[in-house]
Structure formats: C-alpha cells, structure tokens
Amino acid sequence: MAGIYVHIPFCKSKCSYCDFTSFPDKLCFAESYMACVYREMSKRSGQLKNYTFDTLYIGGGTPSVIDESYIAMLVAAAKKNFNLSQNAEITIEMNPGTVSAGKINTYKKCGINRFSVGLQTAIDNQLRDLGRIHTLNEFITCAKLLKGENFSVDVMIGLKNQTVSDIEKTIEVAATFGASHISMYALTPEDGTPVYTDYLNGELPDSDEVAAQYTAGVEKLKSLGFDRYEVSNFCKKGKESRHNLNYWKRGEYIGFGVSASSFINNVRFTNTFDLDEYFKCILSDHFAVIDSEEIDEEGREEEYIMLHLRTVDGIDLQEFKKYFGVDFIKKYSNQIKKLSDSLIINERTLRIKDEYLFVQNSIIIEFFN
C-alpha cells in the first residue's frame, strides 16, 4: 500500500509560526493551480499504474479556504488516475475559520472520511498571538458540524504565555466535542517567522518547561482515553492516522502540487517551492521536481531507525534483520549499552521508554554515530 499527498498552498493569512509553503495573497490563482494539480496527476498515472493507494491526504496551507468544488474534483481526479482502495482513508486539513455546513457536506459526498482540524489552543488570546484566523467558538461550531465524523485536532504546546492548565483545557475541549485523534506538537520557532522574534527575546517557554507541558498533556490525553502511538500523536482505539503510519513505516507516497515531496521506488524527490515555476513546468508538460535522491543502503537503514523509534512500537528486530541482513542488537551493541536506561528491549522489539519519547531525537542520533 502507498499514499497520495496533495499540497494546497493557499490561506487567508500567514500564521506567525508557519514555515510551510503557503501564500495568503494568491487565492485568486486557486482555479489555475488546481487545474495544474489535476494535470500533474494525469501525467503521473501511467508510472504508478501498479500501485494501490490506501490514503489520500489533502494538506496545506489551508485546503478548506478554496472552493469546495475544487476539492471534489481533486478527489475525483485521484480516483480516476490511480488505484485508490475501496476503503481508502481520505483526509482534508481544515481551519475552523474557513468551514461551513455546505463545505463539509460536499467533502463527505465526494468521499472524504477523515478531517484534520487546526485548533492549536483553546485560549483566544493565544490564537491571536499565533495569527490564527479563528476563535474557540468557531472551532466549537466546526466540531458540531463534524459530529459523528472521524476527525483529528491539532494542539500546540510551548506557546507564549501558555500554561499547563491552558493545554489541559485545549485537550479537554477537543475531546469533549468529538475528536477521536489528537496531534500534540511543540512549537518550533523557525528563523524567518515572526514567532522567532519571541524566541530570541526569551518570551517562549524553555525546553524544561515544554517537556513538563508535554508530560502533563500526555497524562491528560491518557485520562480521556487517548493512547499514544507516536511521539506527537494520540488516538482512541483504532483511530490511528493511516497516512501518518505509512510515513513512519517508511511506506511509499506520491506528492502533488508546489513543494510536495514523494518517496517512490526508493527515490525521494520534491517539487519546486515557487508557485510561478510550478505553473510554468506543468503547463509546459514537464514535472516540477527540483530535487531527487536515490537512497542507498546506509540511508535506508538510518531512515528505518529514525522513523520507527518515533513510534511506541519501536523497531521490529526480525523485520530489521529481514530488511538489512544484520542483527540490530549486535550491530548497535555499544549504542544500546550507552542508552540502556532509556530503552526497552525484548526478543521481538527495541523501543524508547515512554518517559523518554519526547527527547527521542537525542536518543536516535546516537545510532548514527
């Protein structure tokens, strides 16, 4: 199985933390852009005729900001050009400030069966600081429109003036109004974004404070029946994101649109980040790829370790030996000995202890030394 990702780079305004490819001032190009995406899909279809796709993920940007008819045509184009499995997970990201009952009905009619809603925080002052265009009440309205649907909510920690009780309230709001999946991310202040100034001025929580917030968030989620299956992702039983799982299991995926990344036949490639260049390439009947790399044996092994150790299941030792022809425990005995306090090992798996998952990067990097 493999996945399809489509990037919709339009939004109403740029959030202060956003480092993604998004354009708040170019919504007028949405129709032309979507026509190019449909064309790019058609151009790729022949190469991927032997693939079965189990997920379709529409991300951004803010996919819900464009006319819903474009989204319906996008899903139809995916079904026309590719072998999309009958029970495929089809997800769209939504900002609560851009949805309506009509949009959601259209999404459901065209086959979308999972919704990813960006709440971030239930505190309106913090939403304003982040440059979010919605309020808590607008999220609640959105959640009520999604009642009975499979939907996920994004929650951010490490925000300016954010307390543990703010995070607990946000999680409780998401759960109360029906979320079956919650992604809890720590704010990453990227150079060049407005929030980076807050970081330089020391106005964001330090790493110890963020770790404490994360621990409190994990406990709150657990108390509400959400199980962690990856460092930042929690869900009710059976509600894991198949799109996410495919990525962490190093599955294949094809990306469409500006800045979209792909991993097919052991090659990783990325489309241009420039909207004009994307138009130029697609309209001249060329692919818009700007970077391509075939992953060698060492790279495949490193990716496997990095991705699997992010999950609560960790590394399947038998699978690792099957893929790479070596015994993981023997090959990495020195690292395992050094990291023994933070690992759990049995005859089938090696994984990071729950209490060390939040600092998994510092553990994973030891395996690359």
CSV table of C-alpha atoms in Angstrom, one decimal:
chain,number,residue,atom,x,y,z
A,1,MET,CA,0.0,0.0,0.0
A,2,ALA,CA,1.1,3.6,-0.6
A,3,GLY,CA,-0.2,7.1,0.0
A,4,ILE,CA,-1.1,10.2,-2.0
A,5,TYR,CA,-0.4,13.7,-0.7
A,6,VAL,CA,-1.7,16.9,-2.3
A,7,HIS,CA,-0.5,20.3,-1.2
A,8,ILE,CA,-2.9,23.3,-1.3
A,9,PRO,CA,-0.7,26.3,-0.7
A,10,PHE,CA,-3.4,29.0,-0.2
A,11,CYS,CA,-4.5,30.5,3.1
A,12,LYS,CA,-6.3,33.7,4.4
A,13,SER,CA,-3.3,34.9,6.4
A,14,LYS,CA,0.1,33.5,7.4
A,15,CYS,CA,0.3,32.3,11.0
A,16,SER,CA,3.3,33.7,13.0
A,17,TYR,CA,4.9,30.2,13.3
A,18,CYS,CA,4.3,29.0,9.8
A,19,ASP,CA,7.3,27.9,7.8
A,20,PHE,CA,5.3,25.9,5.2
A,21,THR,CA,4.9,26.8,1.6
A,22,SER,CA,1.7,28.9,1.7
A,23,PHE,CA,0.5,32.1,0.0
A,24,PRO,CA,-2.0,34.3,1.8
A,25,ASP,CA,-2.2,36.8,-1.1
A,26,LYS,CA,-2.6,34.4,-4.1
A,27,LEU,CA,-6.1,32.8,-3.6
A,28,CYS,CA,-7.1,34.2,-7.0
A,29,PHE,CA,-4.9,31.6,-8.6
A,30,ALA,CA,-6.7,28.7,-6.9
A,31,GLU,CA,-8.6,27.6,-10.0
A,32,SER,CA,-5.5,27.6,-12.2
A,33,TYR,CA,-3.5,25.9,-9.6
A,34,MET,CA,-6.0,23.1,-9.1
A,35,ALA,CA,-6.1,22.6,-12.9
A,36,CYS,CA,-2.3,22.1,-12.8
A,37,VAL,CA,-2.6,19.6,-10.0
A,38,TYR,CA,-5.2,17.6,-12.0
A,39,ARG,CA,-2.8,17.7,-14.9
A,40,GLU,CA,0.2,16.6,-12.8
A,41,MET,CA,-1.9,13.7,-11.5
A,42,SER,CA,-2.8,12.6,-15.1
A,43,LYS,CA,0.9,12.8,-16.1
A,44,ARG,CA,2.0,10.6,-13.2
A,45,SER,CA,-0.8,8.0,-13.6
A,46,GLY,CA,1.0,5.8,-16.1
A,47,GLN,CA,4.1,5.4,-13.9
A,48,LEU,CA,2.0,4.4,-10.9
A,49,LYS,CA,-0.5,2.0,-12.5
A,50,ASN,CA,0.8,-1.0,-10.5
A,51,TYR,CA,0.4,0.8,-7.2
A,52,THR,CA,-2.6,0.6,-4.8
A,53,PHE,CA,-3.1,3.7,-2.7
A,54,ASP,CA,-4.6,3.3,0.7
A,55,THR,CA,-4.6,7.0,1.7
A,56,LEU,CA,-5.2,10.4,0.2
A,57,TYR,CA,-4.2,13.4,2.3
A,58,ILE,CA,-5.1,17.0,1.3
A,59,GLY,CA,-2.9,19.4,3.2
A,60,GLY,CA,-1.6,22.9,3.1
A,61,GLY,CA,-1.7,25.8,3.5
A,62,THR,CA,-5.4,25.7,4.2
A,63,PRO,CA,-7.3,23.4,1.8
A,64,SER,CA,-10.6,24.5,3.2
A,65,VAL,CA,-10.1,28.0,2.1
A,66,ILE,CA,-10.6,27.2,-1.6
A,67,ASP,CA,-14.0,26.5,-3.2
A,68,GLU,CA,-15.2,23.1,-2.2
A,69,SER,CA,-15.9,22.1,-5.8
A,70,TYR,CA,-12.2,22.1,-6.5
A,71,ILE,CA,-11.7,19.6,-3.6
A,72,ALA,CA,-14.5,17.4,-5.0
A,73,MET,CA,-12.8,17.4,-8.4
A,74,LEU,CA,-9.5,16.7,-6.8
A,75,VAL,CA,-10.8,13.5,-5.1
A,76,ALA,CA,-12.5,12.5,-8.4
A,77,ALA,CA,-9.1,13.0,-10.2
A,78,ALA,CA,-7.3,10.8,-7.7
A,79,LYS,CA,-9.9,8.1,-8.2
A,80,LYS,CA,-9.7,8.4,-12.0
A,81,ASN,CA,-5.9,8.4,-12.3
A,82,PHE,CA,-4.9,6.0,-9.6
A,83,ASN,CA,-6.0,2.7,-8.0
A,84,LEU,CA,-7.4,4.1,-4.8
A,85,SER,CA,-8.5,1.2,-2.5
A,86,GLN,CA,-12.2,1.0,-1.8
A,87,ASN,CA,-11.8,1.8,1.9
A,88,ALA,CA,-9.1,4.4,1.5
A,89,GLU,CA,-8.6,7.0,4.2
A,90,ILE,CA,-9.2,10.4,2.6
A,91,THR,CA,-8.3,13.3,4.8
A,92,ILE,CA,-8.6,17.1,4.4
A,93,GLU,CA,-7.0,19.7,6.7
A,94,MET,CA,-9.3,22.5,7.8
A,95,ASN,CA,-9.1,25.8,9.6
A,96,PRO,CA,-12.2,26.4,11.7
A,97,GLY,CA,-12.4,29.9,10.4
A,98,THR,CA,-13.0,28.7,6.8
A,99,VAL,CA,-15.6,26.0,7.0
A,100,SER,CA,-19.3,25.8,6.6
A,101,ALA,CA,-22.1,23.2,6.6
A,102,GLY,CA,-22.1,23.3,2.8
A,103,LYS,CA,-18.4,22.7,2.5
A,104,ILE,CA,-18.4,19.8,4.9
A,105,ASN,CA,-21.4,18.2,3.1
A,106,THR,CA,-19.6,18.5,-0.2
A,107,TYR,CA,-16.5,16.9,1.3
A,108,LYS,CA,-18.5,14.0,2.7
A,109,LYS,CA,-20.3,13.4,-0.6
A,110,CYS,CA,-17.1,13.3,-2.6
A,111,GLY,CA,-15.7,10.6,-0.3
A,112,ILE,CA,-13.6,12.4,2.3
A,113,ASN,CA,-13.9,10.4,5.5
A,114,ARG,CA,-11.4,12.0,7.8
A,115,PHE,CA,-11.0,15.6,8.9
A,116,SER,CA,-7.9,17.3,10.4
A,117,VAL,CA,-8.9,20.5,12.3
A,118,GLY,CA,-6.3,23.0,13.4
A,119,LEU,CA,-7.4,24.2,16.8
A,120,GLN,CA,-3.8,24.7,18.2
A,121,THR,CA,-5.1,26.3,21.5
A,122,ALA,CA,-8.5,26.9,23.2
A,123,ILE,CA,-7.3,30.3,24.5
A,124,ASP,CA,-8.4,33.1,22.2
A,125,ASN,CA,-5.5,35.5,23.2
A,126,GLN,CA,-3.0,32.8,22.2
A,127,LEU,CA,-4.8,32.2,18.9
A,128,ARG,CA,-4.5,35.9,18.2
A,129,ASP,CA,-0.7,35.8,19.1
A,130,LEU,CA,-0.3,33.0,16.6
A,131,GLY,CA,-2.1,34.9,13.9
A,132,ARG,CA,-4.8,32.3,13.7
A,133,ILE,CA,-8.0,33.5,11.9
A,134,HIS,CA,-10.4,31.6,14.1
A,135,THR,CA,-11.7,31.7,17.7
A,136,LEU,CA,-12.5,29.0,20.1
A,137,ASN,CA,-16.2,29.4,19.4
A,138,GLU,CA,-15.6,28.9,15.7
A,139,PHE,CA,-13.8,25.7,16.5
A,140,ILE,CA,-16.8,24.5,18.5
A,141,THR,CA,-19.1,25.4,15.6
A,142,CYS,CA,-16.8,23.4,13.2
A,143,ALA,CA,-16.7,20.4,15.6
A,144,LYS,CA,-20.5,20.4,15.9
A,145,LEU,CA,-20.7,20.3,12.1
A,146,LEU,CA,-18.4,17.3,12.2
A,147,LYS,CA,-20.4,15.4,14.9
A,148,GLY,CA,-20.3,11.7,14.2
A,149,GLU,CA,-17.4,12.1,11.7
A,150,ASN,CA,-13.8,10.8,12.1
A,151,PHE,CA,-11.8,13.9,12.9
A,152,SER,CA,-8.5,14.9,14.4
A,153,VAL,CA,-7.4,18.0,16.2
A,154,ASP,CA,-4.0,19.7,16.3
A,155,VAL,CA,-2.8,21.1,19.6
A,156,MET,CA,0.3,23.1,20.1
A,157,ILE,CA,2.5,23.4,23.2
A,158,GLY,CA,5.3,25.7,24.0
A,159,LEU,CA,3.4,28.9,23.2
A,160,LYS,CA,4.0,32.4,24.6
A,161,ASN,CA,2.2,32.8,28.0
A,162,GLN,CA,0.8,29.3,27.8
A,163,THR,CA,0.3,27.3,31.0
A,164,VAL,CA,-0.3,23.6,31.7
A,165,SER,CA,-3.9,24.4,32.5
A,166,ASP,CA,-4.3,26.0,29.1
A,167,ILE,CA,-3.0,22.9,27.4
A,168,GLU,CA,-5.3,20.7,29.5
A,169,LYS,CA,-8.3,22.9,28.6
A,170,THR,CA,-7.5,22.7,24.9
A,171,ILE,CA,-7.2,18.9,25.0
A,172,GLU,CA,-10.5,18.7,27.0
A,173,VAL,CA,-12.3,20.9,24.5
A,174,ALA,CA,-11.1,18.8,21.6
A,175,ALA,CA,-12.2,15.6,23.3
A,176,THR,CA,-15.5,16.9,24.5
A,177,PHE,CA,-16.5,18.0,21.0
A,178,GLY,CA,-15.8,14.7,19.4
A,179,ALA,CA,-12.1,14.4,18.3
A,180,SER,CA,-11.0,10.7,18.1
A,181,HIS,CA,-7.4,11.7,17.3
A,182,ILE,CA,-5.3,14.5,18.7
A,183,SER,CA,-1.8,15.6,17.5
A,184,MET,CA,0.1,17.5,20.2
A,185,TYR,CA,3.1,19.3,18.8
A,186,ALA,CA,5.7,21.5,20.4
A,187,LEU,CA,6.0,24.9,18.7
A,188,THR,CA,9.3,25.1,16.6
A,189,PRO,CA,10.4,28.7,16.2
A,190,GLU,CA,11.8,28.7,12.6
A,191,ASP,CA,14.2,31.5,11.6
A,192,GLY,CA,12.4,34.0,9.4
A,193,THR,CA,9.0,33.5,11.0
A,194,PRO,CA,7.5,36.3,13.3
A,195,VAL,CA,7.4,33.9,16.3
A,196,TYR,CA,11.2,33.6,16.0
A,197,THR,CA,11.4,37.1,17.5
A,198,ASP,CA,9.6,35.9,20.6
A,199,TYR,CA,12.2,33.1,20.8
A,200,LEU,CA,15.1,35.5,20.5
A,201,ASN,CA,13.6,37.7,23.2
A,202,GLY,CA,13.2,34.8,25.6
A,203,GLU,CA,9.4,35.1,25.6
A,204,LEU,CA,8.8,31.4,24.8
A,205,PRO,CA,9.0,28.6,27.4
A,206,ASP,CA,12.4,26.9,27.7
A,207,SER,CA,13.0,23.2,26.9
A,208,ASP,CA,12.3,22.1,30.5
A,209,GLU,CA,9.0,23.9,30.6
A,210,VAL,CA,7.9,22.5,27.3
A,211,ALA,CA,8.9,19.0,28.5
A,212,ALA,CA,6.7,19.5,31.6
A,213,GLN,CA,3.9,20.7,29.4
A,214,TYR,CA,4.2,17.7,27.2
A,215,THR,CA,4.2,15.3,30.2
A,216,ALA,CA,1.0,17.0,31.5
A,217,GLY,CA,-0.6,16.8,28.1
A,218,VAL,CA,0.2,13.1,27.8
A,219,GLU,CA,-1.4,12.4,31.2
A,220,LYS,CA,-4.5,14.5,30.3
A,221,LEU,CA,-4.9,12.6,27.0
A,222,LYS,CA,-4.4,9.3,28.7
A,223,SER,CA,-7.1,10.2,31.3
A,224,LEU,CA,-9.5,10.9,28.4
A,225,GLY,CA,-8.9,7.5,26.7
A,226,PHE,CA,-6.3,8.6,24.1
A,227,ASP,CA,-3.4,6.2,23.5
A,228,ARG,CA,-0.1,7.5,22.2
A,229,TYR,CA,1.1,5.7,19.1
A,230,GLU,CA,3.8,8.1,18.1
A,231,VAL,CA,5.7,10.9,20.0
A,232,SER,CA,3.2,13.6,18.9
A,233,ASN,CA,0.1,11.5,18.0
A,234,PHE,CA,-2.7,10.1,20.2
A,235,CYS,CA,-6.0,8.5,19.4
A,236,LYS,CA,-9.0,6.5,20.6
A,237,LYS,CA,-8.7,2.7,19.9
A,238,GLY,CA,-8.5,2.0,16.2
A,239,LYS,CA,-8.4,5.7,15.1
A,240,GLU,CA,-4.7,5.9,14.1
A,241,SER,CA,-4.0,8.0,11.0
A,242,ARG,CA,-3.1,5.6,8.2
A,243,HIS,CA,-1.4,8.5,6.4
A,244,ASN,CA,0.9,9.0,9.4
A,245,LEU,CA,1.5,5.3,9.9
A,246,ASN,CA,2.6,4.9,6.3
A,247,TYR,CA,5.2,7.6,6.7
A,248,TRP,CA,6.6,6.2,10.0
A,249,LYS,CA,6.8,2.7,8.5
A,250,ARG,CA,8.8,4.1,5.6
A,251,GLY,CA,6.0,3.4,3.1
A,252,GLU,CA,5.8,4.9,-0.3
A,253,TYR,CA,3.9,8.0,-1.2
A,254,ILE,CA,3.5,10.4,-4.2
A,255,GLY,CA,3.0,14.1,-3.7
A,256,PHE,CA,1.3,16.6,-6.0
A,257,GLY,CA,1.4,20.4,-6.0
A,258,VAL,CA,4.0,23.0,-5.1
A,259,SER,CA,6.6,21.9,-2.5
A,260,ALA,CA,5.1,18.3,-2.3
A,261,SER,CA,7.5,15.5,-1.5
A,262,SER,CA,7.4,12.0,-2.8
A,263,PHE,CA,9.1,8.6,-2.0
A,264,ILE,CA,8.6,6.1,-4.8
A,265,ASN,CA,10.8,3.1,-5.7
A,266,ASN,CA,13.4,4.1,-3.1
A,267,VAL,CA,13.8,7.6,-4.6
A,268,ARG,CA,12.9,10.8,-2.7
A,269,PHE,CA,12.0,13.8,-4.8
A,270,THR,CA,10.5,17.2,-4.1
A,271,ASN,CA,8.5,19.7,-6.3
A,272,THR,CA,9.5,23.3,-6.6
A,273,PHE,CA,8.6,25.7,-3.8
A,274,ASP,CA,8.0,28.5,-6.3
A,275,LEU,CA,4.4,28.9,-7.5
A,276,ASP,CA,5.2,30.6,-10.8
A,277,GLU,CA,7.8,27.9,-11.5
A,278,TYR,CA,5.3,25.2,-10.7
A,279,PHE,CA,2.8,26.7,-13.2
A,280,LYS,CA,5.5,27.0,-15.8
A,281,CYS,CA,6.6,23.4,-15.5
A,282,ILE,CA,3.2,21.8,-15.5
A,283,LEU,CA,1.8,23.9,-18.3
A,284,SER,CA,4.8,23.1,-20.5
A,285,ASP,CA,4.1,19.4,-19.8
A,286,HIS,CA,7.1,18.9,-17.5
A,287,PHE,CA,7.3,17.6,-14.0
A,288,ALA,CA,8.1,20.3,-11.4
A,289,VAL,CA,10.8,18.3,-9.5
A,290,ILE,CA,13.7,20.3,-8.2
A,291,ASP,CA,15.5,17.7,-6.0
A,292,SER,CA,15.8,13.9,-6.4
A,293,GLU,CA,17.9,11.4,-4.4
A,294,GLU,CA,18.1,7.6,-4.5
A,295,ILE,CA,18.5,6.3,-1.0
A,296,ASP,CA,21.5,4.0,-0.6
A,297,GLU,CA,21.7,1.0,1.9
A,298,GLU,CA,23.1,3.1,4.7
A,299,GLY,CA,20.4,5.8,4.2
A,300,ARG,CA,17.6,3.2,4.2
A,301,GLU,CA,18.8,1.8,7.5
A,302,GLU,CA,19.1,5.2,9.1
A,303,GLU,CA,15.6,6.2,7.9
A,304,TYR,CA,14.2,2.9,9.2
A,305,ILE,CA,15.7,3.5,12.7
A,306,MET,CA,14.8,7.2,12.8
A,307,LEU,CA,11.2,6.7,11.8
A,308,HIS,CA,10.4,3.5,13.8
A,309,LEU,CA,11.9,4.9,17.0
A,310,ARG,CA,9.4,7.8,16.9
A,311,THR,CA,6.6,5.2,17.5
A,312,VAL,CA,5.6,3.4,20.7
A,313,ASP,CA,6.2,0.1,18.9
A,314,GLY,CA,9.8,0.9,18.1
A,315,ILE,CA,12.0,-1.4,15.9
A,316,ASP,CA,10.8,-4.9,15.0
A,317,LEU,CA,14.1,-6.8,15.3
A,318,GLN,CA,13.0,-9.6,13.0
A,319,GLU,CA,11.9,-7.2,10.3
A,320,PHE,CA,15.1,-5.2,10.6
A,321,LYS,CA,17.2,-8.4,10.1
A,322,LYS,CA,15.0,-9.3,7.1
A,323,TYR,CA,15.4,-5.9,5.5
A,324,PHE,CA,19.1,-5.3,6.2
A,325,GLY,CA,20.6,-8.7,6.8
A,326,VAL,CA,22.2,-7.9,10.2
A,327,ASP,CA,21.2,-8.4,13.8
A,328,PHE,CA,20.3,-4.9,15.2
A,329,ILE,CA,21.2,-5.8,18.8
A,330,LYS,CA,24.7,-7.0,17.8
A,331,LYS,CA,25.4,-4.2,15.3
A,332,TYR,CA,24.4,-1.4,17.7
A,333,SER,CA,25.5,-3.1,21.0
A,334,ASN,CA,27.7,-0.1,22.0
A,335,GLN,CA,24.9,2.4,21.5
A,336,ILE,CA,22.4,0.1,23.2
A,337,LYS,CA,24.6,-0.2,26.2
A,338,LYS,CA,25.1,3.6,26.4
A,339,LEU,CA,21.3,4.2,26.1
A,340,SER,CA,20.2,1.2,28.3
A,341,ASP,CA,18.3,3.5,30.8
A,342,SER,CA,16.1,4.9,28.0
A,343,LEU,CA,15.3,1.7,26.1
A,344,ILE,CA,13.0,-1.3,26.5
A,345,ILE,CA,14.2,-4.5,24.7
A,346,ASN,CA,12.6,-7.9,24.4
A,347,GLU,CA,13.0,-10.8,21.9
A,348,ARG,CA,10.9,-9.0,19.3
A,349,THR,CA,11.3,-5.3,19.6
A,350,LEU,CA,13.5,-2.4,20.8
A,351,ARG,CA,11.7,0.8,21.7
A,352,ILE,CA,12.2,4.0,23.6
A,353,LYS,CA,10.7,4.1,27.1
A,354,ASP,CA,7.5,6.2,27.3
A,355,GLU,CA,9.1,8.8,29.6
A,356,TYR,CA,12.0,9.4,27.1
A,357,LEU,CA,9.9,9.7,23.9
A,358,PHE,CA,9.7,13.5,24.0
A,359,VAL,CA,13.5,13.6,23.8
A,360,GLN,CA,13.7,10.9,21.2
A,361,ASN,CA,15.9,13.0,18.8
A,362,SER,CA,18.8,12.9,21.3
A,363,ILE,CA,18.5,9.1,21.5
A,364,ILE,CA,18.0,8.4,17.8
A,365,ILE,CA,21.1,10.4,16.8
A,366,GLU,CA,23.3,8.1,18.9
A,367,PHE,CA,22.6,5.3,16.4
A,368,PHE,CA,24.1,7.3,13.6
A,369,ASN,CA,27.4,7.8,15.4
